PDB file of C-alpha atoms and ligand atoms in Angstrom:
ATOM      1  CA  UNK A   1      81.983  25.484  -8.005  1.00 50.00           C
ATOM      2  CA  UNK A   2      79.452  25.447 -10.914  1.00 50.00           C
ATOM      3  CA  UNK A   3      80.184  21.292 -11.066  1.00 57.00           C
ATOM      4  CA  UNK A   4      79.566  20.711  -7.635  1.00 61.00           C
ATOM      5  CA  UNK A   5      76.166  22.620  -8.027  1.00 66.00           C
ATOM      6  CA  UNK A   6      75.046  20.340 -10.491  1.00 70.00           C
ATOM      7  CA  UNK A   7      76.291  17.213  -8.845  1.00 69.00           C
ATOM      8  CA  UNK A   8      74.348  17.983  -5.945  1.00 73.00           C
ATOM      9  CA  UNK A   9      70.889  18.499  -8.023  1.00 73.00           C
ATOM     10  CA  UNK A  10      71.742  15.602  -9.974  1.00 72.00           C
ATOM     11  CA  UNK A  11      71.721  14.004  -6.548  1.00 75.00           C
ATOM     12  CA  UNK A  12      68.325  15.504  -5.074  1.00 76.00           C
ATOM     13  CA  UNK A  13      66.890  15.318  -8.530  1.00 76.00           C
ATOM     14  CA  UNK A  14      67.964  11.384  -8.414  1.00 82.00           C
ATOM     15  CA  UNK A  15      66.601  11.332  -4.691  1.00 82.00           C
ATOM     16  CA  UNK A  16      63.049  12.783  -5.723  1.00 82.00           C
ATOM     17  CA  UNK A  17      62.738  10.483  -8.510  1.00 86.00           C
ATOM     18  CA  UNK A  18      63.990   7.676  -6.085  1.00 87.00           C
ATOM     19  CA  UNK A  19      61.452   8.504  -3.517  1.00 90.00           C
ATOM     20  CA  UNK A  20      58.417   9.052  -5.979  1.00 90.00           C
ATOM     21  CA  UNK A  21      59.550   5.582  -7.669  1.00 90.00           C
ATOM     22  CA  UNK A  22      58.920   3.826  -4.018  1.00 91.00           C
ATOM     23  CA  UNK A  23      55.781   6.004  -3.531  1.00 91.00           C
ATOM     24  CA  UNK A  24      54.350   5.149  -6.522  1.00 92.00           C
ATOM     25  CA  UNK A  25      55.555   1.087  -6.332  1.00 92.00           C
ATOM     26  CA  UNK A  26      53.540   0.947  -3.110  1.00 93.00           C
ATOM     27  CA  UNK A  27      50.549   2.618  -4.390  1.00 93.00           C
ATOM     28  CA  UNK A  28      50.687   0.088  -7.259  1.00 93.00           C
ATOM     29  CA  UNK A  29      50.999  -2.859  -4.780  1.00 93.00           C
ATOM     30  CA  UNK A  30      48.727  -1.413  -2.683  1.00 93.00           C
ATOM     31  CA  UNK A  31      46.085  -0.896  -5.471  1.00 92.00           C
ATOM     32  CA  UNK A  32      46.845  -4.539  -6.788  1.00 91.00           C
ATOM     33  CA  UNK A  33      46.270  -6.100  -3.208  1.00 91.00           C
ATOM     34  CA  UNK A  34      42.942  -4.508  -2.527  1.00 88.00           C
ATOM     35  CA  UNK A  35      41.824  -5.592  -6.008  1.00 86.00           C
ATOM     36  CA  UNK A  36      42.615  -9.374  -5.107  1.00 86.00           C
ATOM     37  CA  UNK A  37      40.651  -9.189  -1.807  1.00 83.00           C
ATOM     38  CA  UNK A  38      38.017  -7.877  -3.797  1.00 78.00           C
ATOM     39  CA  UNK A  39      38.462 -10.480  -5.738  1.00 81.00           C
ATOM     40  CA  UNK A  40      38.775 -13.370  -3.233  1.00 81.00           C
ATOM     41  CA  UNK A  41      35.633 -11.772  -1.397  1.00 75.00           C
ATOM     42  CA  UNK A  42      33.636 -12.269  -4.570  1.00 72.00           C
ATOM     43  CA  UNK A  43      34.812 -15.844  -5.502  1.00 73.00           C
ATOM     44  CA  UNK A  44      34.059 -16.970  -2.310  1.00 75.00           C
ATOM     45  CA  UNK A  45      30.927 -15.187  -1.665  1.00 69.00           C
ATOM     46  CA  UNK A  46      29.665 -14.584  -5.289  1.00 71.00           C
ATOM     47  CA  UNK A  47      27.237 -12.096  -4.191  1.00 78.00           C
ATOM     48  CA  UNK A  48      24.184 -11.522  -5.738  1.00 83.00           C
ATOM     49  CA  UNK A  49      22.384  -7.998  -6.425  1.00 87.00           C
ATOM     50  CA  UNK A  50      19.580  -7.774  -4.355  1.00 92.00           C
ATOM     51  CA  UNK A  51      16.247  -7.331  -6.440  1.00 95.00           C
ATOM     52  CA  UNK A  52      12.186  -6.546  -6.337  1.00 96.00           C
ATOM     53  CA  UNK A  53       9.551  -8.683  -6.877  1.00 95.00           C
ATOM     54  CA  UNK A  54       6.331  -8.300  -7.985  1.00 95.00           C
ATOM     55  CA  UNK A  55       3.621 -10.339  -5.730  1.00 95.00           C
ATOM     56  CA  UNK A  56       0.161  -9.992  -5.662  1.00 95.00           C
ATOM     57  CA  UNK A  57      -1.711  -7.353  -6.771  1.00 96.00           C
ATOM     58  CA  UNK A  58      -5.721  -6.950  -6.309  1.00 96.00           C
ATOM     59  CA  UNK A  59      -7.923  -3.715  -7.341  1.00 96.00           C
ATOM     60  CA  UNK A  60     -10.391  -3.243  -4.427  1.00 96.00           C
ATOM     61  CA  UNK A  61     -12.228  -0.397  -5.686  1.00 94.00           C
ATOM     62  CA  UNK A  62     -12.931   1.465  -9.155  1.00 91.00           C
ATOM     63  CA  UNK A  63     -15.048   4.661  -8.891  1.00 90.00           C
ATOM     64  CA  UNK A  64     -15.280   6.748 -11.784  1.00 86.00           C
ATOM     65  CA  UNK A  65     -18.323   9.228 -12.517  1.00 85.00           C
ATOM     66  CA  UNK A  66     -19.086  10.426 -15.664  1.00 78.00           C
ATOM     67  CA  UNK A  67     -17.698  13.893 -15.060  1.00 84.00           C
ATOM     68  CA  UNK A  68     -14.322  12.006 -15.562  1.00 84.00           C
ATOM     69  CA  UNK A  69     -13.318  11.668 -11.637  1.00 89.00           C
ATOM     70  CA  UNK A  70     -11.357   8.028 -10.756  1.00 88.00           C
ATOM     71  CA  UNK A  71     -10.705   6.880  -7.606  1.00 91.00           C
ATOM     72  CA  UNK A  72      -9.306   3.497  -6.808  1.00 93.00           C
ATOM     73  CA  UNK A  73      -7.616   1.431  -4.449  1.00 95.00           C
ATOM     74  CA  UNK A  74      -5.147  -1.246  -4.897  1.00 96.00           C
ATOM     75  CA  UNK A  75      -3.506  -3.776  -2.481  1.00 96.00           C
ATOM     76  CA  UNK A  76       0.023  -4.828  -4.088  1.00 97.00           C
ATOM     77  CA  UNK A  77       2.142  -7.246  -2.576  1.00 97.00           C
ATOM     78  CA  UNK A  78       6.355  -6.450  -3.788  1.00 97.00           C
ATOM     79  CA  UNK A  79       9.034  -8.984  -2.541  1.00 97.00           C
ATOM     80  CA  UNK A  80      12.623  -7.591  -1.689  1.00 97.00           C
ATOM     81  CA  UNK A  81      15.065 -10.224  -2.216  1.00 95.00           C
ATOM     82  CA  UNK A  82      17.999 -11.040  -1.424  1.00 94.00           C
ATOM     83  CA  UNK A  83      18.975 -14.668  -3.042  1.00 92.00           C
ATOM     84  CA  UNK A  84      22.595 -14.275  -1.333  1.00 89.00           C
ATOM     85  CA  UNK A  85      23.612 -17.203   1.089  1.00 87.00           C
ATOM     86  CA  UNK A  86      26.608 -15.702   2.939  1.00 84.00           C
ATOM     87  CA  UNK A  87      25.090 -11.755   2.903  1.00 87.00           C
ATOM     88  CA  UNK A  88      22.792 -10.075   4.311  1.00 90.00           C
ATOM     89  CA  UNK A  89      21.190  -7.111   1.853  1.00 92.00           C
ATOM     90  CA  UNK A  90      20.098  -3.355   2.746  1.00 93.00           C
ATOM     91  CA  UNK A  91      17.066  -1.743   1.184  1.00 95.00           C
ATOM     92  CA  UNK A  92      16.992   2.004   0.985  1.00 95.00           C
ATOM     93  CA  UNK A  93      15.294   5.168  -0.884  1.00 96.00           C
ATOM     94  CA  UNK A  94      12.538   2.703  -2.522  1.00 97.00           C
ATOM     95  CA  UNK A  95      10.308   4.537  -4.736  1.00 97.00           C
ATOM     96  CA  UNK A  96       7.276   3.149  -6.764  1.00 96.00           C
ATOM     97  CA  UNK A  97       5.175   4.993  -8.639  1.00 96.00           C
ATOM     98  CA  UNK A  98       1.695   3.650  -9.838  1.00 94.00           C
ATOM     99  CA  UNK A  99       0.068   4.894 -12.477  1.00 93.00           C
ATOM    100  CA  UNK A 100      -3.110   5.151 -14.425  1.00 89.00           C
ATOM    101  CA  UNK A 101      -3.300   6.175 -17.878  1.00 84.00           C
ATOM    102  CA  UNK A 102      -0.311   7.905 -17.646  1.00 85.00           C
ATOM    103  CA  UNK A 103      -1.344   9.665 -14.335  1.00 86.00           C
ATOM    104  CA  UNK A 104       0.878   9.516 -11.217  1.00 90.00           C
ATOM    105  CA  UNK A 105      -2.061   8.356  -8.846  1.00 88.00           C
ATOM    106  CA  UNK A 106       0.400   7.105  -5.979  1.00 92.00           C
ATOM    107  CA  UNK A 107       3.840   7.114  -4.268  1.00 94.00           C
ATOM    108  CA  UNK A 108       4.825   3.851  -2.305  1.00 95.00           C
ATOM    109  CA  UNK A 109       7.744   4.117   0.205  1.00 96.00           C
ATOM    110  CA  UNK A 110       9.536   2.178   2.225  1.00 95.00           C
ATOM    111  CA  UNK A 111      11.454   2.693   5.500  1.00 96.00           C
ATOM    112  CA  UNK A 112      15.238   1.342   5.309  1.00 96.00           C
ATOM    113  CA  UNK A 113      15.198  -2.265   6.257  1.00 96.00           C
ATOM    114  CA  UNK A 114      17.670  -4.969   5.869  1.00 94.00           C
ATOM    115  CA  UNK A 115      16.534  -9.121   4.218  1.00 95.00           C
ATOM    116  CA  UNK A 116      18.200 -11.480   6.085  1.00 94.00           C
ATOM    117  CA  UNK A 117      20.790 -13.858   3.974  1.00 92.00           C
ATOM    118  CA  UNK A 118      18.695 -16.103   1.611  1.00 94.00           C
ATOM    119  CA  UNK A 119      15.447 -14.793   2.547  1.00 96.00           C
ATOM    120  CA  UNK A 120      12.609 -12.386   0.976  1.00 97.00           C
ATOM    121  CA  UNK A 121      10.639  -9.892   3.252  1.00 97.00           C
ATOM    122  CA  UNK A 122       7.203  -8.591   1.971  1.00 97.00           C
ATOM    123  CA  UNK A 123       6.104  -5.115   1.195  1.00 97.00           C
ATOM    124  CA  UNK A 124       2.332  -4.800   1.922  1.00 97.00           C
ATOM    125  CA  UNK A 125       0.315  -1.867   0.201  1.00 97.00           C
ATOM    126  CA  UNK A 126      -2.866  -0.514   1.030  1.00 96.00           C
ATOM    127  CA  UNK A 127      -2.738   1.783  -2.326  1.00 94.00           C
ATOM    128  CA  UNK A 128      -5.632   4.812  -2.071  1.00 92.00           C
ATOM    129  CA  UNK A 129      -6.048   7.248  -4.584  1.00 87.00           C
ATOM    130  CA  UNK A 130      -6.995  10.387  -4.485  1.00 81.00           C
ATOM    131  CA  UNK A 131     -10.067  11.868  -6.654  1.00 87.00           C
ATOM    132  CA  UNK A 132      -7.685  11.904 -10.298  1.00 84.00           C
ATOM    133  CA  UNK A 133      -9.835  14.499 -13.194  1.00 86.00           C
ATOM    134  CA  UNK A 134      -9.055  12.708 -16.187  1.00 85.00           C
ATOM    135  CA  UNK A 135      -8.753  14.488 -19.266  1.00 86.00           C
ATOM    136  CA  UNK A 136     -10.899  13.481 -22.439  1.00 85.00           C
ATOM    137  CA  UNK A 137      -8.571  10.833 -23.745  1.00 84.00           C
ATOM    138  CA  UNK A 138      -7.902   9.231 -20.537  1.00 84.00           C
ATOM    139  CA  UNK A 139     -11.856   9.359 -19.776  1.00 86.00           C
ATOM    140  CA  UNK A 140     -12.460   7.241 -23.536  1.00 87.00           C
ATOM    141  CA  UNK A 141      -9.622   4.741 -22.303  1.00 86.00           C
ATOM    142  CA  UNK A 142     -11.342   3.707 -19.236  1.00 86.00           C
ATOM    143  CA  UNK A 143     -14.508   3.849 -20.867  1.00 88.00           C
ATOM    144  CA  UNK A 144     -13.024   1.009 -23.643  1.00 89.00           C
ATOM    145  CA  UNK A 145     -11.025  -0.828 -19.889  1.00 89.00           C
ATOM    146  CA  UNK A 146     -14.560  -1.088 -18.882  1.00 88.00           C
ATOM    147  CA  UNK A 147     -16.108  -2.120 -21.851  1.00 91.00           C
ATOM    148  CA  UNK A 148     -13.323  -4.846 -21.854  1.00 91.00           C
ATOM    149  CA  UNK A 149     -13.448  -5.407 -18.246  1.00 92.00           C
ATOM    150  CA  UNK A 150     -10.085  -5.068 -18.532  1.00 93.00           C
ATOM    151  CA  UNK A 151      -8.146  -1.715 -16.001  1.00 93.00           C
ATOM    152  CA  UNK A 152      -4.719  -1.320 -16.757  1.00 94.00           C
ATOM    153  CA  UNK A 153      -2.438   0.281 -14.552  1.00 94.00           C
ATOM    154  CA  UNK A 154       1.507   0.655 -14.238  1.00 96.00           C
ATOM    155  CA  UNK A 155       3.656   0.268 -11.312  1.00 96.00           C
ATOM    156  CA  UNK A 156       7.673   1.548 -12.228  1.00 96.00           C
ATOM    157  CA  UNK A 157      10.353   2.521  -9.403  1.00 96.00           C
ATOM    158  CA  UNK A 158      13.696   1.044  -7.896  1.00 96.00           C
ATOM    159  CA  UNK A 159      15.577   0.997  -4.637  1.00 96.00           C
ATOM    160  CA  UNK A 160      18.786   1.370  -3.551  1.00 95.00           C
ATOM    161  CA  UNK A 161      20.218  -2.145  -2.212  1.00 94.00           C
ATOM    162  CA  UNK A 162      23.968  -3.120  -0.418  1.00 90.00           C
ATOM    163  CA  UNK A 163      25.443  -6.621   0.664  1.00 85.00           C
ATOM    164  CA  UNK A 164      26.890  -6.231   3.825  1.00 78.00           C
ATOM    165  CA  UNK A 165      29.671  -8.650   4.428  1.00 73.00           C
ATOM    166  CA  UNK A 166      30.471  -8.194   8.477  1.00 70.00           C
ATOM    167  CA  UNK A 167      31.539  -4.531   8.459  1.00 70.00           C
ATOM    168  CA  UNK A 168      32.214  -4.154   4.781  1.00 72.00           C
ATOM    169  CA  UNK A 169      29.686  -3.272   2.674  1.00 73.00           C
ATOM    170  CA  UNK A 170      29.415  -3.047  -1.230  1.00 76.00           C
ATOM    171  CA  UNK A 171      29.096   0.073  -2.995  1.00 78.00           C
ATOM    172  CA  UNK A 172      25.439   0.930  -3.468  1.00 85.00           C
ATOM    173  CA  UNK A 173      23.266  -1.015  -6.300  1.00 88.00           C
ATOM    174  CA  UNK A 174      19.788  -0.261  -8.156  1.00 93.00           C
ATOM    175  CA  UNK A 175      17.159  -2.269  -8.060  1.00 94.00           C
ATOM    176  CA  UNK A 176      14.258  -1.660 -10.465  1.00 95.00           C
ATOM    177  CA  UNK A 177      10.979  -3.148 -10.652  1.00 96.00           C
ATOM    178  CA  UNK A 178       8.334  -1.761 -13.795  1.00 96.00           C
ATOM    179  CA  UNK A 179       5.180  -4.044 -13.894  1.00 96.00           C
ATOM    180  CA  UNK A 180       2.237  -3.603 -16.489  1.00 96.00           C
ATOM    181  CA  UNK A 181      -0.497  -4.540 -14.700  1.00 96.00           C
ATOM    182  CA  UNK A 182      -4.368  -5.717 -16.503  1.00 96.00           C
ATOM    183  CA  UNK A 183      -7.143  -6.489 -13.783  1.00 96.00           C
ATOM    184  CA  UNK A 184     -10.341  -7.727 -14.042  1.00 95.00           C
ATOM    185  CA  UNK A 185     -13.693  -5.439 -13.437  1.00 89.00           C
ATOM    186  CA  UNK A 186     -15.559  -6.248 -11.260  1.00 87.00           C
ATOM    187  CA  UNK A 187     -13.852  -8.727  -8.935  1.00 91.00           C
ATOM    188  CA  UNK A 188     -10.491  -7.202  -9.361  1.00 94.00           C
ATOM    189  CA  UNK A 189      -8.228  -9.512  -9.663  1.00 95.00           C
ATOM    190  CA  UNK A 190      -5.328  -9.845 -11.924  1.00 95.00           C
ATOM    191  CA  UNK A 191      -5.699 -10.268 -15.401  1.00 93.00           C
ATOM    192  CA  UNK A 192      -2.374 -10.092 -16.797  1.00 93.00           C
ATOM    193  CA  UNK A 193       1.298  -8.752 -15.134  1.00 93.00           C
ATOM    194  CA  UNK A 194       4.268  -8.409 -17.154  1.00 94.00           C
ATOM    195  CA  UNK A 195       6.883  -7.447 -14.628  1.00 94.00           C
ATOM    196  CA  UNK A 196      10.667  -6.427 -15.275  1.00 91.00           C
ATOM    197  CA  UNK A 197      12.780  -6.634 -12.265  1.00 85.00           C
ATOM    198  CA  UNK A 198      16.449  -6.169 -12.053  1.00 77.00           C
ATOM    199  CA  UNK A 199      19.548  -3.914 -11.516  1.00 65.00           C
TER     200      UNK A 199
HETATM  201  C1  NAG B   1      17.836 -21.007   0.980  1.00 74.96           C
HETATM  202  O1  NAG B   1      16.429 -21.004   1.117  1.00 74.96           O
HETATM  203  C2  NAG B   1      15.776 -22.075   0.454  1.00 74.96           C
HETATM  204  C3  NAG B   1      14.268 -21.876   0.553  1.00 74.96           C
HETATM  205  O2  NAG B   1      13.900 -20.890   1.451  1.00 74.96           O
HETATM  206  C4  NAG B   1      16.211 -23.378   1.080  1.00 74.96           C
HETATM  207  O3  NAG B   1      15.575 -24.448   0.422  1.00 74.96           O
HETATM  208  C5  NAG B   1      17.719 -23.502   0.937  1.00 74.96           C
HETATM  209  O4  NAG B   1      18.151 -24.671   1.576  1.00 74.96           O
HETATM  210  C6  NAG B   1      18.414 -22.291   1.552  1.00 74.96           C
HETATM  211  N1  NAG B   1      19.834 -22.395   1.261  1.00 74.96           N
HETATM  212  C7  NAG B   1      20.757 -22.247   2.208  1.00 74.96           C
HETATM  213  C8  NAG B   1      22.150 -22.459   1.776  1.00 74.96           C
HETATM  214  O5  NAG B   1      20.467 -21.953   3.360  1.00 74.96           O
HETATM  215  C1  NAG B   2     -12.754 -13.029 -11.012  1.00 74.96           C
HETATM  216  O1  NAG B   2     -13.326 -13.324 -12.262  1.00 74.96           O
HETATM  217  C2  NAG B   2     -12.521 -14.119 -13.115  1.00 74.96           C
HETATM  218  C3  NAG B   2     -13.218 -14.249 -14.453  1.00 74.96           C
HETATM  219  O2  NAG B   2     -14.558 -14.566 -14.301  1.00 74.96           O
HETATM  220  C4  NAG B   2     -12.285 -15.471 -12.440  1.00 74.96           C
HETATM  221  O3  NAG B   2     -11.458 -16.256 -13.259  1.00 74.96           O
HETATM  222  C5  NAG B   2     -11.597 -15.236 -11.113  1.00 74.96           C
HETATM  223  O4  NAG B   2     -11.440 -16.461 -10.441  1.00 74.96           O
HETATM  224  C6  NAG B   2     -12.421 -14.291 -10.269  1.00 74.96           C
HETATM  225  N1  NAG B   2     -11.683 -14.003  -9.048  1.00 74.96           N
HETATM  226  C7  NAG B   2     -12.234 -14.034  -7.848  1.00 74.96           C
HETATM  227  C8  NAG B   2     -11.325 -13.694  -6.721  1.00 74.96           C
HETATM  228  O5  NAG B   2     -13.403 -14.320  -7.663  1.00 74.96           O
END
């Protein structure tokens, strides 16, 4: 009796490992197969990240009193691009920040919207300020900007982006944008920009 016993969980024993073997052979072909369409998909389309890009920028206004209150208003000009050929790209959850001296002075958003394949689609800012209370350094750096005729300020965010391939789309991707920006006062326009833009 105690033979046949273990014959027969020799046998099921034999039959799980069978069965598991087969499971896990066709999750390993399975795995490999998706890998070489992801593959093919990105030798033949050789997508691109989509990216920001820094346009125009102009300061329209500069008021600052000597109790140490700045308020200003920008227009910037940011590009979203998408250099694919074959894709189309989605922007989401942008978020630029703009800054003065170290001082958040404004948020800039954007709706999601989608660049067509090869194209760029610009982002037009109207940038107002509220009144900002600098603080005694701050006040003694725009007091030296001025001197120099010279305003810095410093524009840093990202975006979400996806290729979208028909009905497949990629996985999501960052792009960032951080621009150092020098204008000239009193015409406003741009000095200097030193932009990074990238993933
Ligand atoms: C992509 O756009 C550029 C300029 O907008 C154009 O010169 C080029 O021919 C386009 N390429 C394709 C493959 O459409
Ligand atoms: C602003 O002033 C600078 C320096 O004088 C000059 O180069 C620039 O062309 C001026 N910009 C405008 C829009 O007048």
């Amino acid at each position: 009796m105690p033979h046949r016993s273990y014959a027969e969980r020799a046998r099921r024993t034999s039959c799980f490992i069978w069965t598991a073997a087969i499971f896990c052979a066709t999750l390993a072909t399975a795995v490999i197969l998706a890998g070489l369409v992801v593959l093919i998909i990105y030798f033949i389309y050789q997508p691109k990240s989509p990216y920001l890009k820094m346009g125009d920028a102009k300061l329209l206004r500069l008021d600052y009193d000597q109790s140490g209150t700045l308020s200003t208003q920008l227009q910037i000009t940011i590009f979203a691009v998408n250099d694919n050929i074959k894709t189309n790209a989605a922007f989401y959850n942008l978020r630029l920040h703009l800054l003065f001296q170290n001082v958040e002075i404004a948020e800039l958003q954007a709706a999601p919207f989608v660049v067509p394949k090869n194209n760029s689609i610009p982002l037009g800012y109207d940038v107002q300020s509220t009144p900002i209370p600098l603080d005694s350094g701050s006040m003694s750096a725009v007091d030296s900007a001025l001197k120099n005729r010279e305003i810095p300020f410093f524009l840093t965010g990202k975006a979400r982006t996806r290729w979208r391939l028909g009905s497949l789309y990629s996985v999501g991707l960052w792009a960032h944008l951080s621009c150092q920006m020098k204008f000239f006062w009193p015409n406003g326009s741009t000095v200097s920009m030193e932009c990074n833009s990238g993933g």
